[in-house]
Coordinates of C-alpha atoms in Angstrom, one line a residue:
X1 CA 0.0 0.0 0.0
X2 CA 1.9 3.8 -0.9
X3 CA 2.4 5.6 1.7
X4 CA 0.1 8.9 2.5
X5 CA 0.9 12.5 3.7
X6 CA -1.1 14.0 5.2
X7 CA -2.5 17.4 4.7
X8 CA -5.3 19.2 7.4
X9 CA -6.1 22.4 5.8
X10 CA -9.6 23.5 7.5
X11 CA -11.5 25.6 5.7
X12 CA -13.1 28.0 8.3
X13 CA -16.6 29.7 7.8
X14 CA -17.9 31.6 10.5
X15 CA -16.2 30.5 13.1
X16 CA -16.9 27.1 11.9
X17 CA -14.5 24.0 10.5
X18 CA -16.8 23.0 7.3
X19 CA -14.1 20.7 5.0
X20 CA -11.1 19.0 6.0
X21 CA -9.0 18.0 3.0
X22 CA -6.1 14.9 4.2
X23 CA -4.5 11.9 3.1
X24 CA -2.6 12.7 -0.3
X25 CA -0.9 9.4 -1.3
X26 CA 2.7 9.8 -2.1
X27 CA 3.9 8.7 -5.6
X28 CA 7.2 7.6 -7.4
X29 CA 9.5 4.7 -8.9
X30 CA 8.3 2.8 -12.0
X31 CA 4.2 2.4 -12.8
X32 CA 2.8 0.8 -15.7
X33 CA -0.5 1.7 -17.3
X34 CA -2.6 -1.3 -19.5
X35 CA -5.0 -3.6 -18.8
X36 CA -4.3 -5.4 -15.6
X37 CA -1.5 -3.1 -14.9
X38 CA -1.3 -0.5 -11.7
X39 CA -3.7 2.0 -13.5
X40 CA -5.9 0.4 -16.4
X41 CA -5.8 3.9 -18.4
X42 CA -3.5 6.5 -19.4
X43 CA -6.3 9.4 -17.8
X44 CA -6.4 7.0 -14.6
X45 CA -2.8 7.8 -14.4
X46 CA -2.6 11.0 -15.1
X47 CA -6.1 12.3 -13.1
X48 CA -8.5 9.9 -12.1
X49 CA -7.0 6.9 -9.9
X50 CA -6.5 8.4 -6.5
X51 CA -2.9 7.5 -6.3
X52 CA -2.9 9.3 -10.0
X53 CA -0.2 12.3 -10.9
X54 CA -2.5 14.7 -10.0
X55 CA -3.3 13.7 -6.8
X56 CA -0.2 12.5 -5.0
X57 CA 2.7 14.1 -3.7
X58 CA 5.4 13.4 -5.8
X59 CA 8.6 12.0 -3.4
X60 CA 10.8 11.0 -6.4
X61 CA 11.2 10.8 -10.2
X62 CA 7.8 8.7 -11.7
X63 CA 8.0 6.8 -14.7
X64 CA 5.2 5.7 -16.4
X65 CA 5.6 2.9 -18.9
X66 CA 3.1 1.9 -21.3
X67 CA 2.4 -1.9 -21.7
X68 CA -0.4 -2.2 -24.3
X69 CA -0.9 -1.5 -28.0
X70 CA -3.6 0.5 -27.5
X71 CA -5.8 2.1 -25.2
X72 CA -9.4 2.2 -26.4
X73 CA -10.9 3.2 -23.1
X74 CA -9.5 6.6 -22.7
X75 CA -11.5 9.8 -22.0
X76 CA -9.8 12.5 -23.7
X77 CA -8.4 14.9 -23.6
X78 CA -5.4 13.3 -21.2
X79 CA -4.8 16.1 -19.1
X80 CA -1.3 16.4 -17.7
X81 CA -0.9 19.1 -15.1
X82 CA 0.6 19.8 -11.7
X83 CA 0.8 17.5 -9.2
X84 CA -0.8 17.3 -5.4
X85 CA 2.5 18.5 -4.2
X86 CA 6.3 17.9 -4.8
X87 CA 8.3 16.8 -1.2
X88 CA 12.1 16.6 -1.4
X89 CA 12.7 17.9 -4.6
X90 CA 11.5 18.9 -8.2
X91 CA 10.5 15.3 -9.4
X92 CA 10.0 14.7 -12.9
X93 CA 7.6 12.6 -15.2
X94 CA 8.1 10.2 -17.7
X95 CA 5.7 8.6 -20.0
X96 CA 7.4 6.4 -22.6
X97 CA 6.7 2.6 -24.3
X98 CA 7.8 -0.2 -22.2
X99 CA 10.4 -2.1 -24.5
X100 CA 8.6 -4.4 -27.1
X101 CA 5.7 -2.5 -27.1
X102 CA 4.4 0.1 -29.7
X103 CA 1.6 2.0 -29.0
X104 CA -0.8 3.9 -30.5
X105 CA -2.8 6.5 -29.0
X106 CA -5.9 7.8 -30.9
X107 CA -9.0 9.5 -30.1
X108 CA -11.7 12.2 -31.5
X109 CA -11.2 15.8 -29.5
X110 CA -10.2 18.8 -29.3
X111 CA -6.7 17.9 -27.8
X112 CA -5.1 13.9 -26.8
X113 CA -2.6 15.1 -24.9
X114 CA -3.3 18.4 -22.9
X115 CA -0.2 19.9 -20.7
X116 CA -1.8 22.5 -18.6
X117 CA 0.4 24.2 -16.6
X118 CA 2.9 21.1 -16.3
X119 CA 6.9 21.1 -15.6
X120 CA 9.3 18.9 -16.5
X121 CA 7.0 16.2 -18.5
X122 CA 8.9 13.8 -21.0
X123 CA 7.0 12.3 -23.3
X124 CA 9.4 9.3 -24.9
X125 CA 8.0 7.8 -27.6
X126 CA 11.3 5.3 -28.3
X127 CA 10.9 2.1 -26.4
X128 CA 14.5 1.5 -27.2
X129 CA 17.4 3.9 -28.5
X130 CA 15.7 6.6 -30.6
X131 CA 13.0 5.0 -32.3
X132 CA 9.8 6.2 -33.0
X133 CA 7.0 3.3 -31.0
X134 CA 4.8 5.5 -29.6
X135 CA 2.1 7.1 -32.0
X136 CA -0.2 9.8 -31.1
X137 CA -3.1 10.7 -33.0
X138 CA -6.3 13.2 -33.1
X139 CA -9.0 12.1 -36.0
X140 CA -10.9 15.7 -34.6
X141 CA -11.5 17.9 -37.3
X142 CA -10.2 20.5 -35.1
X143 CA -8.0 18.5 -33.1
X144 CA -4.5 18.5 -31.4
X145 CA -2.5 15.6 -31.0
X146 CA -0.4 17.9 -28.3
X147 CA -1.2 21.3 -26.5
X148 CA 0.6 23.3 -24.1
X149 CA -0.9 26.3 -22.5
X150 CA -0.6 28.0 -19.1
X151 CA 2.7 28.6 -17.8
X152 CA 3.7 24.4 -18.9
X153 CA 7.7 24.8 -19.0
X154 CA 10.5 22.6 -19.4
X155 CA 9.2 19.7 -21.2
X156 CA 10.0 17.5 -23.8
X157 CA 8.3 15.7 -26.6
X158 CA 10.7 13.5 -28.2
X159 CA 11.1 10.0 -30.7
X160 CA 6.9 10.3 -31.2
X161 CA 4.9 10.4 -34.7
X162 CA 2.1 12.7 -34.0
X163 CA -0.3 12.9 -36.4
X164 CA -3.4 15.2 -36.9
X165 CA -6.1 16.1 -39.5
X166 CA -7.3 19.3 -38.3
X167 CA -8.5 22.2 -40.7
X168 CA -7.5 25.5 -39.9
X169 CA -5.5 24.0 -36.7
X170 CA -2.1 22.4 -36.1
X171 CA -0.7 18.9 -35.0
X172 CA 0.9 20.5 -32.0
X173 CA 0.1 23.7 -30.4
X174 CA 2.2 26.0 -28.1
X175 CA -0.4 28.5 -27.1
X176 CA -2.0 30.8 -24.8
X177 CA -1.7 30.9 -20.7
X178 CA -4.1 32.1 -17.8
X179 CA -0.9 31.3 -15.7
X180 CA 1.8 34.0 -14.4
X181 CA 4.0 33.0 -17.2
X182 CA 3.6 31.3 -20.7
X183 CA 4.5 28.4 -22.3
X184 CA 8.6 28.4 -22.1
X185 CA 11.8 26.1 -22.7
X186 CA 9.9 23.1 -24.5
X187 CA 11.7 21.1 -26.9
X188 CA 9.9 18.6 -29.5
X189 CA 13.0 16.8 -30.9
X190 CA 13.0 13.9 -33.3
X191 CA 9.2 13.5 -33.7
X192 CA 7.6 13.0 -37.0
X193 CA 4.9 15.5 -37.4
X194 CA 2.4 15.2 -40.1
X195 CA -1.4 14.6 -41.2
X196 CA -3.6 11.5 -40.4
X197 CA -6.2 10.5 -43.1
X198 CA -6.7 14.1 -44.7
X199 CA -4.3 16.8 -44.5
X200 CA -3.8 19.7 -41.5
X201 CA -3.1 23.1 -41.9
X202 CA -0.5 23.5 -40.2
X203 CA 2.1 20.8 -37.7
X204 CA 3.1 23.5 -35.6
X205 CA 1.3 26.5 -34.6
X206 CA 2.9 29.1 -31.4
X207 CA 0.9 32.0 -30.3
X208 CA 1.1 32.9 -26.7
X209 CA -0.6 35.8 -24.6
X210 CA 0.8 39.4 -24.1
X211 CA 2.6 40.0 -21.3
X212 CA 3.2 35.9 -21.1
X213 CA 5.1 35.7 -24.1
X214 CA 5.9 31.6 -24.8
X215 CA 10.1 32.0 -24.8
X216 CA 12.7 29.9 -25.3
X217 CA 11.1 26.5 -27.3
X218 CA 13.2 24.4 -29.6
X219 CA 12.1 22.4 -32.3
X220 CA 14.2 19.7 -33.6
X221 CA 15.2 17.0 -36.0
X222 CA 11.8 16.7 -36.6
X223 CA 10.1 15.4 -39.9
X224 CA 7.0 18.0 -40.6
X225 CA 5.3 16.7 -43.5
X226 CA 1.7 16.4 -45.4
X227 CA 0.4 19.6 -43.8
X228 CA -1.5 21.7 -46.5
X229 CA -0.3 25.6 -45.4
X230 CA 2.5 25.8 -43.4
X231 CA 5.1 23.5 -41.4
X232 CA 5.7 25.7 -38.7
X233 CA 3.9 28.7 -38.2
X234 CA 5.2 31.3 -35.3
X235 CA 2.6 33.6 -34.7
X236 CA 2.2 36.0 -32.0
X237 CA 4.0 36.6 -28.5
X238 CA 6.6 34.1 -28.9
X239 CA 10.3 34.8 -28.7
X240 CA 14.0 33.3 -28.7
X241 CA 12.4 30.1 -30.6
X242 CA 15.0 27.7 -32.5
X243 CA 14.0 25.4 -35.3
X244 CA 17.0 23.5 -36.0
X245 CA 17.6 20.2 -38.0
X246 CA 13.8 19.9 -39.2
X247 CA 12.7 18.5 -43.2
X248 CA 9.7 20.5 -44.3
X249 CA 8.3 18.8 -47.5
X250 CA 5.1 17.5 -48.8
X251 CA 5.3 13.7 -49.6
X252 CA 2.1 13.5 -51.0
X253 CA -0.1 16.1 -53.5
X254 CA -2.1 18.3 -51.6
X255 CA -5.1 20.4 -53.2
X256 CA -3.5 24.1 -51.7
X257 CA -2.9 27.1 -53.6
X258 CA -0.1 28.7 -50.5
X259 CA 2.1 26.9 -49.3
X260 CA 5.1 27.8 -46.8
X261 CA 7.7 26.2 -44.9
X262 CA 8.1 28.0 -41.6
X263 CA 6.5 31.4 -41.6
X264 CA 7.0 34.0 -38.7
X265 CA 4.1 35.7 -38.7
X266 CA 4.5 38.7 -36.8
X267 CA 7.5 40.3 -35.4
X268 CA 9.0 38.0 -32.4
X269 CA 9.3 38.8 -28.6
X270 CA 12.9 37.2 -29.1
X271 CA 15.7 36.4 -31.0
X272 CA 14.8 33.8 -33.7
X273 CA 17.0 30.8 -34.6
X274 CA 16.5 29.3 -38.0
X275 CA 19.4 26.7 -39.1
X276 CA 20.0 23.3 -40.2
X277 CA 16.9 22.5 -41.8
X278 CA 15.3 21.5 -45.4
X279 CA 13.0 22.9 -46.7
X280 CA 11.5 20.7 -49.9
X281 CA 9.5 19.3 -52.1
X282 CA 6.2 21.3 -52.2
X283 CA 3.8 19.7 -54.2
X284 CA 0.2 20.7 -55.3
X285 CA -2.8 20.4 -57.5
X286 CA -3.7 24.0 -56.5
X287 CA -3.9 26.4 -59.8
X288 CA -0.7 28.8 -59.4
X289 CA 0.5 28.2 -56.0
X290 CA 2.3 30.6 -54.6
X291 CA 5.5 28.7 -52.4
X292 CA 7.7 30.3 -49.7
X293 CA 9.9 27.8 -48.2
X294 CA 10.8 31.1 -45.1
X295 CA 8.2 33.6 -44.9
X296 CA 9.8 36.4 -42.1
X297 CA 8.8 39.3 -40.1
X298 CA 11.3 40.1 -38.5
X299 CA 11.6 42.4 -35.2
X300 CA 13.4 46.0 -35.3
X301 CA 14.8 45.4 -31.6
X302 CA 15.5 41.4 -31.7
X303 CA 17.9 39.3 -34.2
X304 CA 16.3 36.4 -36.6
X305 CA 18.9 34.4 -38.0
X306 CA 18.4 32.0 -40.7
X307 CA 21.4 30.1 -41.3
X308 CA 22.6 26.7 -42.8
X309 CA 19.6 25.8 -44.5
X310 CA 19.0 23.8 -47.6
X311 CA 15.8 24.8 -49.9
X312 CA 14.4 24.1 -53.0
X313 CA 11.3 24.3 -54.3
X314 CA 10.2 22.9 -58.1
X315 CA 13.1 20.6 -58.7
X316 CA 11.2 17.3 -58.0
X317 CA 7.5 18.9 -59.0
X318 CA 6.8 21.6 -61.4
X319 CA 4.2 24.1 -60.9
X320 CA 3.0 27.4 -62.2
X321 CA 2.7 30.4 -59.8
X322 CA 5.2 32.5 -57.8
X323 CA 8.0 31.1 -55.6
X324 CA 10.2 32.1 -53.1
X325 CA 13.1 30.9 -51.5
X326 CA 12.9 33.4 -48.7
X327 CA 10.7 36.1 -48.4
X328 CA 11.1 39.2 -46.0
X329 CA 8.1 41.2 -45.3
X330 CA 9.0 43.6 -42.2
X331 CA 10.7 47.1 -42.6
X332 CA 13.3 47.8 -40.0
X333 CA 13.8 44.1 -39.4
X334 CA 16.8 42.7 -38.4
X335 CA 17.6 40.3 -39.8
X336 CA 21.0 37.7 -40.9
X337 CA 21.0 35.6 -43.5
X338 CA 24.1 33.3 -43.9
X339 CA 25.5 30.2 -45.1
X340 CA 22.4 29.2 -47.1
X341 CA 21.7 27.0 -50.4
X342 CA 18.3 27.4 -52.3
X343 CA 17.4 26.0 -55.6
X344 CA 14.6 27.2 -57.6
X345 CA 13.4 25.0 -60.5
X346 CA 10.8 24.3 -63.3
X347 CA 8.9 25.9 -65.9
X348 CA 6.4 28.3 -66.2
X349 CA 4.1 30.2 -68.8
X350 CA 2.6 33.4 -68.3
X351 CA 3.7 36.3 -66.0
X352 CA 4.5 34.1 -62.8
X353 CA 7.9 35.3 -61.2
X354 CA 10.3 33.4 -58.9
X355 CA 12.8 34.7 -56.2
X356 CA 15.7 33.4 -54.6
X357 CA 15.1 35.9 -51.8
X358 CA 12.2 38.6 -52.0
X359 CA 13.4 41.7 -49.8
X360 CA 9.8 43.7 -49.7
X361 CA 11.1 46.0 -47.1
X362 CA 13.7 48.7 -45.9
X363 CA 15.2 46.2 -43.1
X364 CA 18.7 45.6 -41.6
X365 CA 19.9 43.1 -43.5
X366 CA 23.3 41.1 -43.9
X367 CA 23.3 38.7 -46.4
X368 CA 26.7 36.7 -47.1
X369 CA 27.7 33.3 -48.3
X370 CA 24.8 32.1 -49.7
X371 CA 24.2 30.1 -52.9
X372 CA 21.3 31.4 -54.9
X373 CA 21.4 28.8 -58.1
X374 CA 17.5 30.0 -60.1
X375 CA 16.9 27.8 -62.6
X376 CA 13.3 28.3 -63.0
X377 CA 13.4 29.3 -67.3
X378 CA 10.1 31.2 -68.2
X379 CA 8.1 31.0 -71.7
X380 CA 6.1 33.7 -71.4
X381 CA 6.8 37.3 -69.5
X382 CA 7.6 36.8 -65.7
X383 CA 11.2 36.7 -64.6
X384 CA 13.3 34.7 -62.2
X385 CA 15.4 36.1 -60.1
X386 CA 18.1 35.2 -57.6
X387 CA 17.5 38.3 -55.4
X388 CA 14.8 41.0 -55.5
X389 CA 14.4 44.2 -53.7
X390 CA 11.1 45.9 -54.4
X391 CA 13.3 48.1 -51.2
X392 CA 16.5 50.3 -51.9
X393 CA 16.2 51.2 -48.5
X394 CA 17.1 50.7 -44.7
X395 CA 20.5 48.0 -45.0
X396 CA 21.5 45.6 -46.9
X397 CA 25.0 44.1 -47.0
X398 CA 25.0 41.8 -49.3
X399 CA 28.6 40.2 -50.2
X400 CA 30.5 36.8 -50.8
X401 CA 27.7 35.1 -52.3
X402 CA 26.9 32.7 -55.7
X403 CA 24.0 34.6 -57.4
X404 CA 23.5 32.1 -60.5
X405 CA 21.1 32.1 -63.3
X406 CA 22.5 29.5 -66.1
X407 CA 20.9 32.3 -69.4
X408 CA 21.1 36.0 -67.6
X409 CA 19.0 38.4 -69.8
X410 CA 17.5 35.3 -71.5
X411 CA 14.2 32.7 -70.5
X412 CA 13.2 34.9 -67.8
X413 CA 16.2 34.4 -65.8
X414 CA 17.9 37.5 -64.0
X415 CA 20.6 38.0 -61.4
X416 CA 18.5 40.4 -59.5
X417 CA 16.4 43.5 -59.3
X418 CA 17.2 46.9 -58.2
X419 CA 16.0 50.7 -58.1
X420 CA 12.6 49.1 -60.1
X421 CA 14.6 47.5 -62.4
X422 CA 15.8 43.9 -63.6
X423 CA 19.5 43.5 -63.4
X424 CA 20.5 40.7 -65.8
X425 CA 23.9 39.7 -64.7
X426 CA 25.6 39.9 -61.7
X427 CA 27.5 42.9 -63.3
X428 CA 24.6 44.6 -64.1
X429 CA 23.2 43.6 -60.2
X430 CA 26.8 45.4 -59.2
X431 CA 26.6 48.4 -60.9
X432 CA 22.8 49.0 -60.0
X433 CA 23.2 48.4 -56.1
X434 CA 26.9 49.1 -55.2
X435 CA 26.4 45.2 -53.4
X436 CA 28.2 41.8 -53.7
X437 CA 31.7 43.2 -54.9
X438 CA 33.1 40.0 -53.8
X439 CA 30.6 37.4 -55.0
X440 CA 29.9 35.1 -57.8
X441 CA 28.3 34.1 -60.6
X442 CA 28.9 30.3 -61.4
X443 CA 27.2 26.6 -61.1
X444 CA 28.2 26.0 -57.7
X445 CA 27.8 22.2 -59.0
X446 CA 25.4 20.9 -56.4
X447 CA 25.9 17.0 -56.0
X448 CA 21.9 16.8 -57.4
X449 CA 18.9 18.9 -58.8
X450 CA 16.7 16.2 -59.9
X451 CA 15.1 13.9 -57.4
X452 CA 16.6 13.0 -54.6
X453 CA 17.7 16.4 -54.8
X454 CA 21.0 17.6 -52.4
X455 CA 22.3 20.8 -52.4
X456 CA 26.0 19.5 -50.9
X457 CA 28.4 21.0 -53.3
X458 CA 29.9 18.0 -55.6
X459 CA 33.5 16.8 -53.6
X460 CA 35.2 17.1 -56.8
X461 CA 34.4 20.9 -58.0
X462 CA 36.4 24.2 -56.7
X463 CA 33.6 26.4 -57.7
X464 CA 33.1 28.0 -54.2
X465 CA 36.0 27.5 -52.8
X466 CA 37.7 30.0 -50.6
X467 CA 35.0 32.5 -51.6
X468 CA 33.1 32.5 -48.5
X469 CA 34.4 34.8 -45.8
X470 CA 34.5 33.6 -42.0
X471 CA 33.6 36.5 -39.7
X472 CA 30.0 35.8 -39.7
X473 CA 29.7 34.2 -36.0
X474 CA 28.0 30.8 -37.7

């Protein structure tokens, strides 16, 4: 039998003792939730059972391993929240497969998984090493698989396939708080991310409350696939977010005419940390998409770097419409831009234009070692570009890249655009702007532009060699 602690708090009413609240069980060590097991559901461990996380004192670390394949008899949403009370320490909880088993958790609602308020939860979907067991799925139209709102901090979501088919909502959700403080230093790492039967609009979605702005969440090696708008959308109140390592693609055609990667949607609380990732592979039956792989606002007082990514868009699909690689949207933003490779390719009829990167703005902007390779050719009258500035202004120092069209001044393809003006070679783009004195204009000979595309420069070409320039902090 566990152990109790006991609690008397009288609650008093004129002069007289009404309630007497006592006996919290204690909890910790090793539980195991299926049928026949110390709690027969996942909610019984969670809320319900008396001895459950909500209403024990917590005296040590609590694991709770998950024995069966499924669990049919939940009541959902599966609320994980703050316990009775913590004694000796700030215990932790871990939900995770037992080894040999690989679950699947599925129900209809608004969320499965509900962290409300909840610190230091692990969610471990690998029942051994790093592999992905544990599935967790919401068939709700308007569903979650995973939510975090109200102050729920330091958790991790890791080695899970979360899937969701909500329109106009996201597989996982960072979002508002009623608490003191938002939603802050969660990581989902390694987790597939993607759509159940029909698509979702977007896999993640973060928008937190003023004056509780969600700070400090990392997103990770994860696969974000199949959603139909965007892969990760950063929306409002959020700040010093990091979205590193991640594959943004679509593997299967989806019916949308937008479609972005990650878009920040409004200018963030925080610095914002883009690197590492790929972003692929949009595909469509939607009449002249229009494709961003980075769609930024950036903030005037806080640093969004994007860094180290791969993109391409149109290499393995082609499609009509107009494509960026990046797109800035914010004046005074600031914003750096380093170390990047995007691929534009395809062709297209009619007036649709593609850009490397689309500066719309008078931001801060420095913009070096990057490999811009457009070779999106056009039969009718839109152009391609490598870099576009509808903006002269603010600034931009742009130097020690590979600005490459393969025909400049023919097929649509131009170097860039300046002072309301094409610029057809990399000369032209020179004389126009005063910028890249010290870049390029060649093949950088990625290793493959057709399917499987990779952007890694071939081992055997010298192309961009020693034209980088270090300095740059990444």
């Amino acid at each position: 039998m566990p152990s109790k602690k006991f609690q008397l708090i009288p609650i008093v009413l004129f002069g007289l003792i009404t309630v007497t609240f006592s006996e919290l069980q204690t909890l910790s060590g090793i539980k195991h939730i299926g049928i026949g097991k110390d709690y027969q559901t996942i909610d019984s461990a969670l809320t319900k059972h008396p001895n459950s996380w909500k209403n024990s004192v917590i005296t040590g670390n609590v694991t709770f391993f998950l024995d069966d394949a499924t669990y049919p008899n939940e009541t959902y949403p599966l609320v994980c929240t703050i316990p009775g009370g913590y004694s000796g320490g700030d215990w932790t909880l871990l939900i995770k497969p037992n080894p040999g088993v690989t679950p699947t958790i599925e129900g209809s609602d608004t969320v499965i998984f509900d962290l409300r308020g909840i610190n230091r939860l692990t969610i471990d979907g690998a029942a051994s090493g790093s592999n992905k067991d544990l599935t967790i799925s919401n068939t709700h139209p308007a569903g979650r698989a995973i939510r975090l709102i109200n102050g729920a901090s330091y958790n991790t979501i890791k080695n899970c396939i979360l899937k969701g088919v909500a329109t106009g909502a996201s597989v996982v959700e960072i979002g508002t708080s009623t608490a003191a403080t938002g939603n802050s230093y969660n990581t989902f790492d390694n987790c597939d991310v993607k759509q159940g039967a029909t698509p979702t609009y977007y896999g993640f979605w973060l928008s937190g409350t003023s004056g509780r702005n969600n700070e400090n969440n990392t997103i990770s090696r994860c696969n974000i696939y199949d959603f139909s708008l965007t892969g990760i959308y950063l929306s409002s109140n959020t700040g010093n977010t990091t979205i590193t390592e991640c594959d943004i693609y679509t593997a299967t055609q989806k019916t949308s005419t937008t479609m972005y990667g990650i878009w920040v949607g409004s200018a963030p609380l925080g610095p914002v940390n883009i690197t590492r990732n790929k972003i692929r592979d949009f595909w469509t039956s939607g009449a002249n998409p229009i494709f961003r792989g980075l769609n930024l606002n950036a903030s005037a007082t806080n640093l969004t770097t994007v860094a180290n990514n791969f993109i391409w868009l149109n290499a393995t699909n082609n499609h009509s419409g107009t494509h960026s690689g990046i797109h800035v949207s914010t004046a005074n933003g600031l914003i750096n831009i380093y170390h990047n490779s995007i691929y534009i390719g395809g062709t297209v009829a009619g007036t649709y234009p593609s850009y490397g990167v689309y500066r719309a703005s008078a931001d801060i902007m420095n913009f070096k070692n990057n490999i811009i390779f457009n070779n999106r050719t056009s039969t009718g009258t839109g152009l391609q570009y490598c870099f576009y500035a509808v903006s002269t202004g603010g600034t931009l120092n742009s130097n020690y890249n590979d600005l490459y069209v393969p025909t400049p001044g023919e097929n649509g393809q131009r170097v860039g655009y300046w002072n309301a003006a094409p610029r057809a070679t990399l000369a032209d783009w020179r004389a126009a702007s005063g910028k890249d004195t010290n870049s390029i204009s060649l093949n950088p000979d990625f290793q493959s532009i057709t399917s499987p595309v990779d952007l890694h420069i071939l081992a055997t070409s010298n192309t961009v060699d020693g034209k980088a320039i270090i300095g740059t902090g990444i």
